């Protein structure tokens, strides 16, 4: 399952996800960012930054794995939030007698 949609990701989100990887090549970072923020096809994003398509795909796979982990953590947090009535119910004003 793809968690990242080319053309629909913010530059900040891609940068944060990349910070969780060991990807350090400026060209690879630029190509992945371009692909996910502008919907430029993978082949063109890789070529524009001088990256072999196979290397780009490897970086893309790693970024998807990180995004899947982040989404799994968010799902756990959301379930925990939903099961806690103190966090889901609106605050009730104190009754004054």
GROMACS .gro file of N, CA, C and O in nm, residues 1-2 12 17 23-24 34-35 37 39-40 42 44 54 57 69-72 82-83 86 91 94 96:
model
  100
    1UNK      N    1   0.084  -0.117   0.000
    1UNK     CA    2   0.000   0.000   0.000
    1UNK      C    3   0.089   0.124   0.000
    1UNK      O    4   0.184   0.135   0.076
    2UNK      N    5   0.056   0.217  -0.087
    2UNK     CA    6   0.131   0.342  -0.092
    2UNK      C    7   0.074   0.442   0.007
    2UNK      O    8  -0.046   0.466   0.010
   12UNK      N    9   0.760   1.996   0.350
   12UNK     CA   10   0.795   1.975   0.490
   12UNK      C   11   0.775   1.829   0.530
   12UNK      O   12   0.860   1.770   0.598
   17UNK      N   13   1.008   1.298   0.667
   17UNK     CA   14   1.019   1.154   0.642
   17UNK      C   15   1.161   1.118   0.601
   17UNK      O   16   1.216   1.017   0.646
   23UNK      N   17   1.909   0.826   0.385
   23UNK     CA   18   1.930   0.887   0.254
   23UNK      C   19   1.996   1.022   0.276
   23UNK      O   20   1.942   1.108   0.345
   24UNK      N   21   2.113   1.040   0.216
   24UNK     CA   22   2.187   1.164   0.238
   24UNK      C   23   2.229   1.234   0.109
   24UNK      O   24   2.273   1.349   0.113
   34UNK      N   25   1.098   1.633  -0.539
   34UNK     CA   26   1.033   1.679  -0.662
   34UNK      C   27   0.920   1.585  -0.701
   34UNK      O   28   0.809   1.629  -0.735
   35UNK      N   29   0.945   1.457  -0.695
   35UNK     CA   30   0.844   1.357  -0.733
   35UNK      C   31   0.720   1.368  -0.646
   35UNK      O   32   0.607   1.370  -0.696
   37UNK      N   33   0.623   1.617  -0.441
   37UNK     CA   34   0.558   1.748  -0.427
   37UNK      C   35   0.500   1.802  -0.556
   37UNK      O   36   0.413   1.887  -0.553
   39UNK      N   37   0.433   1.580  -0.851
   39UNK     CA   38   0.377   1.471  -0.931
   39UNK      C   39   0.454   1.445  -1.060
   39UNK      O   40   0.404   1.381  -1.151
   40UNK      N   41   0.577   1.492  -1.067
   40UNK     CA   42   0.661   1.459  -1.181
   40UNK      C   43   0.686   1.308  -1.177
   40UNK      O   44   0.718   1.254  -1.071
   42UNK      N   45   0.838   0.941  -1.172
   42UNK     CA   46   0.964   0.896  -1.112
   42UNK      C   47   1.079   0.898  -1.212
   42UNK      O   48   1.189   0.943  -1.178
   44UNK      N   49   1.126   1.084  -1.474
   44UNK     CA   50   1.170   1.221  -1.504
   44UNK      C   51   1.236   1.288  -1.385
   44UNK      O   52   1.334   1.361  -1.402
   54UNK      N   53   1.684   0.279  -1.087
   54UNK     CA   54   1.685   0.171  -0.987
   54UNK      C   55   1.721   0.226  -0.848
   54UNK      O   56   1.662   0.185  -0.747
   57UNK      N   57   1.417   0.420  -0.721
   57UNK     CA   58   1.313   0.329  -0.674
   57UNK      C   59   1.348   0.271  -0.536
   57UNK      O   60   1.259   0.254  -0.453
   69UNK      N   61   0.540   0.319   0.867
   69UNK     CA   62   0.566   0.313   1.011
   69UNK      C   63   0.503   0.433   1.081
   69UNK      O   64   0.438   0.418   1.186
   70UNK      N   65   0.518   0.551   1.025
   70UNK     CA   66   0.459   0.672   1.083
   70UNK      C   67   0.307   0.659   1.088
   70UNK      O   68   0.244   0.691   1.189
   71UNK      N   69   0.247   0.610   0.981
   71UNK     CA   70   0.101   0.592   0.978
   71UNK      C   71   0.056   0.489   1.080
   71UNK      O   72  -0.049   0.505   1.143
   72UNK      N   73   0.133   0.382   1.101
   72UNK     CA   74   0.099   0.281   1.201
   72UNK      C   75   0.103   0.342   1.342
   72UNK      O   76   0.015   0.314   1.425
   82UNK      N   77  -0.923   0.763   2.107
   82UNK     CA   78  -1.065   0.733   2.096
   82UNK      C   79  -1.116   0.649   2.213
   82UNK      O   80  -1.233   0.659   2.250
   83UNK      N   81  -1.030   0.568   2.273
   83UNK     CA   82  -1.075   0.482   2.383
   83UNK      C   83  -1.070   0.551   2.519
   83UNK      O   84  -1.117   0.496   2.617
   86UNK      N   85  -1.189   1.064   2.876
   86UNK     CA   86  -1.145   1.195   2.924
   86UNK      C   87  -1.091   1.282   2.811
   86UNK      O   88  -1.098   1.404   2.817
   91UNK      N   89  -1.524   1.917   2.773
   91UNK     CA   90  -1.511   1.951   2.914
   91UNK      C   91  -1.645   2.000   2.966
   91UNK      O   92  -1.713   2.081   2.905
   94UNK      N   93  -1.804   2.298   3.590
   94UNK     CA   94  -1.835   2.256   3.728
   94UNK      C   95  -1.971   2.307   3.768
   94UNK      O   96  -2.010   2.419   3.735
   96UNK      N   97  -2.217   2.453   4.025
   96UNK     CA   98  -2.209   2.534   4.146
   96UNK      C   99  -2.342   2.520   4.220
   96UNK      O  100  -2.447   2.541   4.163
   0.00000   0.00000   0.00000
